[in-house]
């Protein structure tokens, strides 16, 4: 019988902004622990909040072997690695002081521009370890700051009109202030945007805005193994543009994690699902890889108290070597801030409403365009209409995982 | 029970949760999880700022109260603060599911229950991949405040969630069937209902035609109508979005005409199911709040703070997804009230329209969007062939005025596997629904 322990500690200070003022401060320090016992091809799991009485937790996990959940795989052995993100550039009290200052400084310009700010700023610290009887000792520690500020134009019937987001380890008050003010200024500048039916426009889209959801669904190893994936029988073929390389990121700055919950190292780009447009393989955990004889990619995730299960929520496109200006190439382009509610059909057709987008020249947001819809399909948007991934993000927005593709709009 | 600090407002929310998740994936048991957890959320208010903290050991709650009290600034007038004045003093202790909840059903019985759905797949070779899940969630909530509120109530939801992929020639179709049930004993009717959902999916993949984009008269099934009400108007009624916007408050005067005369949208926590919230997470009792009544703006959803700002009554809508978060204005069960037609009457005079039977998701800003799964063409007053539709969309306020028919029965549902998201807080269990709703014109793509 082998034992394995997953321990996650999340510390968080969240500063909530309402009506452009600090309303509350929330502190969190929560530890969750998952104990796993492996015996005779079975797995038993038990979880708890807090890290006391671990032996009792192992006993529960052992009792859960009787639930008869098969686990016909070897646990990871003899690996010891520490991963640490860059530390946050300021201490907690400095950040909190600067946030108070930021919103005092924003109060007057936001009022003049006719906006109300709400949302939160979080200082996050996650420690995660996975250890077992077979000399596995994975540890990661990630620090980051998340800013999510919703900006509502006064008098607008919408719950919010635009948003400024940032995630990283460097908090820069001046950058945040300028980003928010420039976004509001662009929003006030309503621009005409006439397109003829079926015309395509260059779109700069955050990678988490739904355009990669189809890959997340259809590259699932279980579906591939069952022949139930849209991409079944298409592996090894060049289906997409040369500039498309898609992988589950192992980099903190791409919201990736270096190892999964089964202790498989996530090799990131080295294990890409699509390389230069060629569809290589789907994503798997150990069980799926074993069951269908697929390549193991380290995609076992899930909750701390569960049997690890197949997930891929940190898909990333490989950055190219061109800037946003070069990718836009002088063509009319829009920066999509919010395209919520769209989806792919089962046959890969994509449609989404764009609630907020700005005319964009690669360096600055020029003006707000009216609400539009975008439409494409998985082969076009990542094929002939795929323009590229910029080598760096757009500082005025805070998100650096972007993709540029031409889309039909209406 | 707790030693609350002097000259500060304080409340404590404790959640005792029991959850089960059993999953069979393509014939193999892959998950069987049962767990009980306790978590507490402590709030202190000094009239200027709120201070929050979460704990996972209920014995440490008093320590957290003391710790947060030491940071807050004492305010001897705190109970005169308008927000604090909106906190009701309620005493309530009723546990409906303590004895007969899913916590008391053996894991073996739950496994047998969910396994009984698996043979349904046998008759359908078009099903190429599936997972069958049993989910239950029991939550006992306790709430204590320095004003004297003492509340204890519970809720229990459970049922199957089944995902399956169908294949016909080179086409695939991903579908889901789920149901919140009241008992694990009699499920022959549910199995039949599930089998009909599989057959409907097969008909859809074999015979579904791509819709010609355009504007159509559309009939929304209750689930689609509920999501429309929730996304397009429910979120706009959450009063925190109006804070600091005097113009919007003036624009959104109660009594303003915003929809057709037959339209009434309600939010009410006292309905059994996922959105059941007899008291909110601030200890205030839920109310039946008309957001729209007979086409006119009728109410907003408040927590205590927004009720104070808007000088309204607290509506019992201060909710948090769990003990790690603070309550904010949220929906509970949001639904469109019924009309006077049967479904057949509703479609009888539609020459060429679309019936949206099921949807994956929806969203709503000025424009709302529904992403349908199963749709049918309505031709000459009858349901005809299945249609593939990527999105149905319209301008919210225009669409509210284009509702021209409602069926005579309301169906309220809640999703077991997901819920409502607002900023960082996702998923919150909510209910949504309505009758069948006819809209004169929606844009379909």
XYZ file of C-alpha atoms in Angstrom, chain B:
445
model
C -22.718 32.079 21.660
C -20.032 34.567 20.664
C -18.554 37.460 22.528
C -19.290 40.254 20.065
C -17.237 43.456 20.324
C -18.701 46.665 21.706
C -19.210 49.630 19.345
C -18.793 47.513 16.218
C -21.278 45.551 14.150
C -20.338 41.890 13.815
C -21.886 38.811 12.298
C -20.850 35.212 11.874
C -22.025 32.777 9.201
C -21.282 29.088 9.651
C -21.802 26.543 6.881
C -21.818 22.804 7.495
C -21.731 21.110 4.140
C -22.058 17.517 3.028
C -21.458 16.711 -0.632
C -21.414 13.589 -2.774
C -20.127 13.174 -6.292
C -20.192 9.764 -7.984
C -19.086 9.465 -11.605
C -19.141 6.599 -14.064
C -17.300 7.368 -17.260
C -17.781 5.036 -20.189
C -18.594 2.155 -17.861
C -15.908 2.710 -15.235
C -16.327 4.208 -11.777
C -13.936 7.178 -11.757
C -15.123 9.213 -8.769
C -16.926 8.459 -5.538
C -16.505 11.298 -3.132
C -18.397 12.061 0.032
C -17.238 14.790 2.341
C -18.376 16.948 5.234
C -16.847 20.353 5.859
C -17.418 23.238 8.185
C -16.448 26.810 7.405
C -17.155 30.169 8.983
C -17.153 33.749 7.728
C -16.723 36.622 10.181
C -17.613 40.225 9.338
C -16.922 43.348 11.338
C -18.138 46.801 10.335
C -17.072 50.088 11.863
C -19.193 52.348 9.697
C -16.340 53.100 7.311
C -14.901 49.753 6.229
C -15.801 46.093 6.436
C -13.253 43.571 7.668
C -13.737 39.938 6.668
C -12.093 36.670 7.484
C -12.770 32.994 6.778
C -12.041 30.098 9.090
C -12.230 26.344 8.614
C -12.258 25.501 12.303
C -15.377 26.734 14.086
C -13.465 26.796 17.376
C -11.389 29.662 16.001
C -14.296 31.943 15.194
C -14.017 33.880 18.443
C -10.290 34.430 17.780
C -11.138 35.889 14.373
C -13.791 38.159 15.886
C -11.228 39.442 18.355
C -8.545 39.829 15.677
C -10.752 41.819 13.283
C -12.124 43.917 16.153
C -8.614 45.027 16.978
C -8.165 46.438 13.438
C -11.542 48.164 13.129
C -12.156 51.605 14.623
C -14.692 51.669 17.444
C -17.839 53.607 16.637
C -20.347 54.125 19.405
C -22.990 55.137 16.861
C -22.537 52.018 14.727
C -26.089 50.801 15.340
C -27.377 54.097 13.931
C -25.479 53.474 10.715
C -28.033 53.214 7.851
C -26.623 49.879 6.607
C -26.613 48.378 10.093
C -30.157 49.596 10.630
C -31.182 47.486 7.630
C -30.056 44.282 9.345
C -33.196 42.639 10.664
C -33.311 40.755 13.943
C -34.604 37.288 13.126
C -34.848 34.143 15.210
C -35.391 30.980 13.167
C -34.503 27.342 13.609
C -35.932 24.847 11.171
C -33.995 21.988 9.660
C -36.041 20.317 6.934
C -33.478 17.784 5.793
C -31.653 16.803 8.962
C -33.402 13.452 9.226
C -34.396 12.744 5.638
C -31.574 14.342 3.651
C -29.088 12.625 1.356
C -26.551 12.598 4.180
C -28.591 9.753 5.612
C -28.692 7.722 2.408
C -25.933 5.142 2.117
C -23.240 5.537 -0.497
C -24.177 2.090 -1.782
C -27.745 3.217 -2.499
C -26.472 6.306 -4.316
C -24.155 4.155 -6.435
C -27.003 1.773 -7.290
C -29.252 4.711 -8.139
C -26.852 6.304 -10.604
C -25.778 2.969 -12.099
C -29.389 2.310 -12.996
C -29.215 5.007 -15.705
C -26.293 3.364 -17.517
C -28.232 0.569 -19.298
C -30.267 3.253 -21.083
C -27.260 3.782 -23.379
C -27.374 0.163 -24.550
C -30.067 0.729 -27.114
C -28.298 3.605 -28.796
C -25.136 2.862 -30.802
C -24.918 6.561 -31.706
C -23.706 7.267 -28.149
C -19.921 7.101 -28.422
C -18.848 8.580 -25.104
C -20.593 9.403 -21.839
C -20.306 10.150 -18.179
C -23.032 9.675 -15.623
C -22.822 11.676 -12.409
C -24.740 11.624 -9.168
C -24.465 14.898 -7.266
C -25.852 15.862 -3.887
C -25.303 18.909 -1.721
C -26.575 19.417 1.814
C -25.842 22.740 3.505
C -26.778 23.678 7.046
C -26.409 27.412 7.561
C -26.165 29.181 10.882
C -26.100 32.934 11.271
C -25.457 35.015 14.393
C -25.231 38.788 14.638
C -24.392 41.339 17.273
C -27.919 42.736 16.793
C -29.342 39.458 18.101
C -30.172 37.436 14.987
C -29.991 33.657 15.419
C -30.821 31.620 12.331
C -30.444 27.972 11.445
C -31.807 26.416 8.247
C -30.755 23.793 5.730
C -31.131 22.869 2.087
C -30.531 19.682 0.162
C -30.419 19.204 -3.616
C -29.527 16.064 -5.525
C -29.917 14.225 -8.774
C -28.259 12.908 -11.927
C -26.214 14.918 -14.442
C -25.480 12.939 -17.612
C -23.211 14.096 -20.437
C -23.007 12.185 -23.692
C -21.540 12.495 -27.163
C -23.476 11.279 -30.187
C -21.949 10.450 -33.538
C -23.629 10.166 -36.907
C -21.394 9.716 -39.955
C -18.742 12.414 -39.439
C -20.780 14.594 -37.133
C -20.670 14.806 -33.357
C -23.139 16.311 -30.933
C -22.469 16.888 -27.230
C -25.557 16.841 -25.080
C -26.481 16.896 -21.398
C -29.474 15.758 -19.415
C -29.904 16.570 -15.761
C -32.633 16.620 -13.196
C -33.009 17.653 -9.607
C -35.010 14.850 -7.983
C -36.884 14.372 -4.714
C -36.156 10.723 -4.088
C -33.667 8.056 -5.125
C -36.265 5.325 -4.866
C -38.560 5.724 -7.851
C -36.629 6.637 -10.965
C -38.363 4.764 -13.775
C -39.940 8.030 -14.943
C -36.569 9.770 -14.842
C -34.919 6.985 -16.842
C -37.668 7.275 -19.440
C -37.175 11.038 -19.557
C -33.419 10.532 -20.000
C -33.951 7.983 -22.745
C -36.197 10.475 -24.569
C -33.421 13.071 -24.274
C -30.985 10.623 -25.924
C -33.491 9.947 -28.699
C -34.039 13.650 -29.195
C -30.271 14.132 -29.494
C -30.082 11.347 -32.092
C -32.896 12.910 -34.094
C -31.081 16.242 -33.838
C -27.746 14.921 -35.133
C -29.355 12.899 -37.918
C -31.889 15.444 -39.111
C -30.787 18.840 -37.792
C -30.404 21.492 -40.473
C -28.279 24.608 -40.274
C -30.511 27.611 -39.712
C -30.632 30.366 -42.288
C -29.492 33.410 -40.270
C -32.156 36.055 -39.867
C -34.905 37.377 -37.641
C -37.559 34.967 -36.479
C -40.456 34.717 -34.080
C -39.086 32.573 -31.282
C -40.643 30.494 -28.528
C -38.409 29.924 -25.511
C -38.846 26.815 -23.366
C -38.954 27.494 -19.572
C -35.224 26.810 -19.118
C -34.351 29.272 -21.901
C -36.897 31.814 -20.646
C -35.450 31.510 -17.141
C -31.891 32.068 -18.295
C -33.085 34.997 -20.406
C -34.798 36.553 -17.352
C -31.764 35.889 -15.174
C -29.100 37.164 -17.556
C -30.907 39.980 -19.291
C -32.790 41.547 -16.429
C -31.946 39.814 -13.151
C -28.355 41.032 -13.046
C -29.410 44.552 -13.967
C -31.724 44.497 -10.947
C -28.886 43.795 -8.501
C -28.686 47.208 -6.904
C -24.938 47.317 -6.253
C -24.408 48.017 -9.943
C -26.237 51.333 -9.555
C -24.170 52.630 -6.645
C -22.582 55.961 -7.498
C -24.641 56.427 -10.632
C -27.311 58.989 -9.863
C -28.253 59.208 -13.533
C -29.026 55.539 -13.689
C -31.064 55.680 -10.497
C -33.126 58.480 -12.009
C -33.453 56.531 -15.252
C -34.496 53.384 -13.407
C -37.385 54.872 -11.505
C -39.829 52.358 -10.144
C -42.938 52.394 -12.330
C -41.053 52.998 -15.568
C -42.368 50.944 -18.491
C -39.676 48.476 -19.556
C -41.524 45.521 -21.051
C -44.741 44.314 -22.570
C -47.862 44.447 -20.422
C -48.021 40.681 -19.970
C -44.489 40.466 -18.565
C -43.758 40.045 -14.855
C -40.364 38.885 -13.554
C -40.009 37.770 -9.939
C -37.146 36.890 -7.620
C -38.093 34.861 -4.573
C -35.906 32.796 -2.249
C -38.674 30.790 -0.623
C -38.891 28.122 -3.331
C -37.370 24.701 -2.762
C -34.418 23.887 -4.982
C -30.972 25.257 -5.652
C -31.975 28.869 -5.078
C -33.768 28.222 -1.778
C -32.770 31.117 0.503
C -35.334 31.738 3.255
C -32.795 34.094 4.885
C -29.885 35.665 3.101
C -26.269 35.568 4.271
C -26.814 38.762 6.261
C -29.695 37.255 8.237
C -32.440 39.151 6.378
C -35.619 37.321 5.424
C -36.263 36.775 1.722
C -39.101 38.617 0.030
C -41.032 37.981 -3.149
C -39.660 40.825 -5.237
C -41.221 41.790 -8.531
C -38.435 43.137 -10.743
C -40.975 43.828 -13.471
C -44.714 43.761 -12.839
C -47.060 43.948 -15.829
C -44.336 45.542 -17.890
C -43.302 48.164 -15.348
C -40.107 48.349 -13.327
C -41.168 47.253 -9.887
C -38.222 46.457 -7.633
C -34.519 45.876 -7.132
C -32.496 43.219 -5.395
C -30.781 44.456 -2.268
C -28.379 43.505 0.419
C -28.505 45.695 3.525
C -26.017 48.218 2.222
C -27.735 48.884 -1.108
C -31.112 48.980 0.651
C -29.697 51.740 2.861
C -28.216 53.660 -0.072
C -31.446 53.415 -2.089
C -33.640 53.910 0.990
C -35.514 50.714 0.083
C -36.425 47.687 2.146
C -33.795 44.946 2.317
C -35.032 42.148 0.070
C -32.947 39.281 1.478
C -30.656 39.033 -1.546
C -27.263 39.400 0.169
C -25.671 36.090 -0.791
C -22.207 34.533 -0.923
C -21.164 31.394 -2.795
C -19.664 29.924 0.369
C -17.914 30.700 3.635
C -14.876 32.154 1.831
C -16.774 35.169 0.501
C -18.813 38.136 1.661
C -22.489 38.520 0.731
C -23.321 40.794 -2.207
C -26.660 41.400 -3.987
C -27.505 38.208 -5.894
C -30.526 36.486 -7.303
C -32.243 33.488 -5.654
C -35.007 31.991 -7.830
C -35.754 34.277 -10.764
C -38.640 33.531 -13.053
C -41.163 34.941 -15.465
C -44.754 34.601 -14.275
C -47.226 32.557 -16.279
C -49.733 33.766 -18.852
C -52.931 32.237 -20.166
C -52.052 30.174 -23.233
C -51.213 26.547 -23.765
C -47.985 25.703 -25.597
C -50.019 24.694 -28.659
C -51.883 27.995 -28.630
C -48.587 29.838 -28.341
C -47.173 28.328 -31.521
C -50.450 27.948 -33.428
C -50.244 31.236 -35.356
C -46.499 31.162 -36.083
C -45.962 30.563 -39.808
C -42.190 30.334 -39.719
C -40.455 30.527 -36.362
C -38.020 28.804 -34.040
C -38.549 26.914 -30.814
C -35.516 27.000 -28.496
C -35.913 23.934 -26.309
C -32.593 23.757 -24.501
C -29.553 25.957 -24.147
C -25.944 25.698 -23.016
C -25.554 29.173 -21.623
C -26.642 32.763 -21.870
C -25.312 36.230 -21.210
C -26.829 39.674 -21.021
C -25.604 43.228 -21.242
C -27.422 45.750 -23.471
C -27.618 42.857 -25.872
C -28.357 39.391 -24.560
C -27.289 36.095 -26.078
C -28.532 32.547 -25.726
C -26.384 29.645 -26.987
C -28.961 26.935 -27.808
C -28.367 23.200 -27.988
C -31.688 21.873 -29.256
C -33.920 23.988 -31.493
C -36.804 23.218 -33.832
C -38.364 25.066 -36.701
C -41.985 26.059 -36.138
C -43.817 25.814 -39.425
C -47.488 26.678 -39.886
C -48.167 26.401 -36.191
C -46.497 23.017 -35.714
C -43.105 21.867 -34.436
C -41.110 20.706 -37.484
C -37.502 19.633 -38.117
C -34.596 20.182 -35.681
C -32.394 23.202 -36.346
C -28.744 23.951 -35.611
C -28.477 27.432 -34.147
C -25.208 28.968 -32.891
C -26.708 31.961 -31.074
C -29.982 33.767 -30.523
C -29.561 37.402 -29.668
C -31.480 40.638 -29.200
C -31.426 44.000 -27.489
C -32.659 43.474 -23.927
C -35.133 46.324 -23.702
C -36.445 45.826 -27.214
C -36.943 42.110 -26.536
C -38.739 42.700 -23.229
C -41.262 44.711 -25.224
C -41.551 42.065 -27.921
C -42.837 39.335 -25.612
C -46.359 38.704 -26.832
C -47.326 35.344 -25.404
C -46.866 33.292 -22.236
C -48.018 29.788 -21.469
C -50.028 29.004 -18.392
C -47.567 27.003 -16.303
C -44.246 27.972 -14.732
C -41.374 25.518 -14.480
C -38.438 26.446 -12.226
C -35.158 24.549 -12.491
C -31.672 24.785 -11.074
C -28.455 23.281 -12.322
C -26.770 20.766 -10.026
C -23.346 21.053 -11.608
C -23.052 24.805 -11.969
C -24.547 28.139 -10.989
C -24.473 31.887 -11.390
C -21.274 33.921 -11.574
C -20.722 37.510 -10.516
C -17.191 38.843 -10.521
C -15.098 36.452 -8.395
C -18.060 34.589 -6.907
C -18.947 31.514 -8.982
C -20.931 29.269 -8.865
C -23.861 30.376 -6.722
C -26.815 27.963 -6.702
C -29.837 29.721 -8.185
C -33.182 28.718 -9.625
C -34.608 30.126 -12.828
C -37.559 29.470 -15.059
C -40.823 30.611 -16.439
C -43.545 29.497 -18.778
C -43.044 29.052 -22.540
C -42.383 32.571 -23.773
C -43.063 33.850 -27.290
C -40.939 36.709 -28.622
C -42.068 38.380 -31.826
C -38.552 38.845 -33.160
C -35.076 37.616 -32.274
C -31.914 37.569 -34.316
C -30.833 33.987 -35.019
C -27.442 32.880 -36.313
